[in-house]
Amino acid sequence: MIDNLGTIARSGTKSFLSRLTEAKDGAGLIGQFGVGFYAAFMVAERIVVLSRRAGASEVWSWSSSGGSGFEIAPASEEDAGRVARGTEIVLHLKKEAAKYLETYEIERVVGAYSDNIQFPIFLAPEQGEPRQINSASALWQRPKSELAAEDYKQAYKAITGAFDEPAMTLHYRAEGRQSYAVLLFAPSAKPFDLFEPQRKGKVKLYVRRVFIADDADILPAYLRFIRGVIDSEDLPLNISREMLQNNPQLAQIRKAVTGRVVTELETLGEKEPEAFAKLWDGFGPVIKEGIWEDFERRDKLLALSRFTTTSGEQRSLKQYAEHLKPNQTEIYYLVGDSIERLKANPKLESATARGIEVLLLTDPVDAFWTAAPLDFGGKPLKSLSQGDVDFGLIPLTDEKAAEDKDGGKPAADEAAIIAAIKATLGERVSDVRASQRLTSSASCLVAGGDGRDRALERLLAQQHRGGVTKPILEINMRHPLVIAIPGSKDAAADLSLLLLEQAQILDGELPEDPAGFAGRLNRLVLRGVGKDGG
């Protein structure tokens, strides 16, 4: 007792008590010094420890008020009679800590921190028989062969406090350089805090069944929807929150468990595609954050992802690759606000004319991860809103080829038309060029090959995290509106500005001068009405 409890009189405790006096919330200091017993003085003004060694006749009493010393003496006959073997610890609580005498508070603390330790904890009321208030059974430590599906469902609800059922369960025990048990769940319903700015995980860390923390960041932020428990046999019980961030053993656990969760998601996608589709609908936008953040697993996460395409189905990139057109060397995508708006985007026209499938990306995170240089199976991902796109080597569909034979011819003086439009638009655009993307629409706006995709630029601009560069205006040289520019000296400027403004509207933007746009549109309509009327 002197060797183990007597350390309270040493300098380590003076430092602890000094920090405790300075701290507004002493609870934040628990565990920092590896002296869990000292924490009792946060609520107790005096502690008495009675102990009888197994087989011994004497009972000793150790007591301290948490100051610079302690008292030790043989226990009184009455006290000795209570301790037949083992140890009794009595806390004389401070007035402000009286709530810890309430049954509810005792059960809450034990349930939160000691429910799964292997020893039973009994609460002895003033009247009645003592009753056990912890389960003393960590389900994750039991073999899978002993557990049924209903056991896992009950464990999921008990661990997470959720009311839905798990969409995926991962239970295993790691042995080797480190020993730890893992019981993780993917929910079937979105947690309310899924998109909180902190992006904190909710996997609980235990050490030998003792709860340590629920914010140890065991899994990366893009797997924050995963809930459950990791119970280590090797980490020290007195590990502090500061040590959690830099502990090499925990870093190894993080890496191994993250890899296992991703592998389990892959397996679910292959063996139970319907179950995975439901999980992806709920958590796909979160998982895709990892394509941007986790370089090590980027290829796996990309293959794991599912995308809505112009085919109307949700596909993996493997399924997309099975439908590549002859001479197609890239995987095409378009980022926007909604599926409906993307389907109406003129940038799809040339791809549609050739039956090329395009990924339609509508989650805010899509604008970010697509900025990384990505490929799948040797086929790079290519935005239809950025850089040059040339479908010349990919044949038109039979139906479109027949339409194209009877279609309008390109404008005779392409250079003159482009020069006239440039002269009118001036600094509003960085360039004007003939489009390979358009077949029926008159114009569209794209970003340069070295710039950001326009969807990403808009998103960053909304968050005041970057300016917007001037776009490139692409024009359809077969469209009547474009062909009419050289022969309409009075209307050439209005037509040129209209090409820009309608492209802005189709991209979900407002014209810079809405009143000017309305005036131009009215003049052109009235001119057409007057011509028809004449």
PDB file of C-alpha atoms in Angstrom, residues 416-425 473 481-501 520 523-524 527:
ATOM      1  CA  ALA A 416     -14.684  35.646 -89.817  1.00  0.00           C
ATOM      2  CA  ILE A 417     -17.484  34.504 -87.505  1.00  0.00           C
ATOM      3  CA  ILE A 418     -15.083  33.759 -84.643  1.00  0.00           C
ATOM      4  CA  ALA A 419     -13.376  37.123 -85.142  1.00  0.00           C
ATOM      5  CA  ALA A 420     -16.728  38.965 -85.046  1.00  0.00           C
ATOM      6  CA  ILE A 421     -17.790  37.219 -81.850  1.00  0.00           C
ATOM      7  CA  LYS A 422     -14.421  37.901 -80.197  1.00  0.00           C
ATOM      8  CA  ALA A 423     -14.688  41.562 -81.117  1.00  0.00           C
ATOM      9  CA  THR A 424     -18.091  41.813 -79.432  1.00  0.00           C
ATOM     10  CA  LEU A 425     -17.348  39.749 -76.314  1.00  0.00           C
ATOM     11  CA  LEU A 473     -16.917  29.984 -75.580  1.00  0.00           C
ATOM     12  CA  LEU A 481     -27.792  31.414 -85.010  1.00  0.00           C
ATOM     13  CA  VAL A 482     -24.045  31.215 -85.692  1.00  0.00           C
ATOM     14  CA  ILE A 483     -24.392  31.111 -89.467  1.00  0.00           C
ATOM     15  CA  ALA A 484     -26.592  34.248 -89.325  1.00  0.00           C
ATOM     16  CA  ILE A 485     -23.889  36.434 -87.728  1.00  0.00           C
ATOM     17  CA  PRO A 486     -21.999  37.505 -90.910  1.00  0.00           C
ATOM     18  CA  GLY A 487     -25.191  38.492 -92.718  1.00  0.00           C
ATOM     19  CA  SER A 488     -26.693  40.461 -89.842  1.00  0.00           C
ATOM     20  CA  LYS A 489     -24.617  43.583 -89.389  1.00  0.00           C
ATOM     21  CA  ASP A 490     -27.183  45.268 -87.146  1.00  0.00           C
ATOM     22  CA  ALA A 491     -27.821  42.119 -85.065  1.00  0.00           C
ATOM     23  CA  ALA A 492     -24.309  40.601 -85.044  1.00  0.00           C
ATOM     24  CA  ALA A 493     -23.446  42.064 -81.625  1.00  0.00           C
ATOM     25  CA  ASP A 494     -26.759  40.983 -80.109  1.00  0.00           C
ATOM     26  CA  LEU A 495     -26.355  37.460 -81.531  1.00  0.00           C
ATOM     27  CA  SER A 496     -22.777  37.178 -80.216  1.00  0.00           C
ATOM     28  CA  LEU A 497     -23.799  38.242 -76.722  1.00  0.00           C
ATOM     29  CA  LEU A 498     -26.801  35.917 -76.844  1.00  0.00           C
ATOM     30  CA  LEU A 499     -24.474  32.980 -77.581  1.00  0.00           C
ATOM     31  CA  LEU A 500     -22.565  33.746 -74.386  1.00  0.00           C
ATOM     32  CA  GLU A 501     -25.607  34.424 -72.233  1.00  0.00           C
ATOM     33  CA  ARG A 520     -31.374  41.833 -76.682  1.00  0.00           C
ATOM     34  CA  ARG A 523     -35.013  42.996 -80.116  1.00  0.00           C
ATOM     35  CA  LEU A 524     -34.129  39.748 -81.872  1.00  0.00           C
ATOM     36  CA  ARG A 527     -36.917  41.610 -85.649  1.00  0.00           C
TER      37      ARG A 527
END
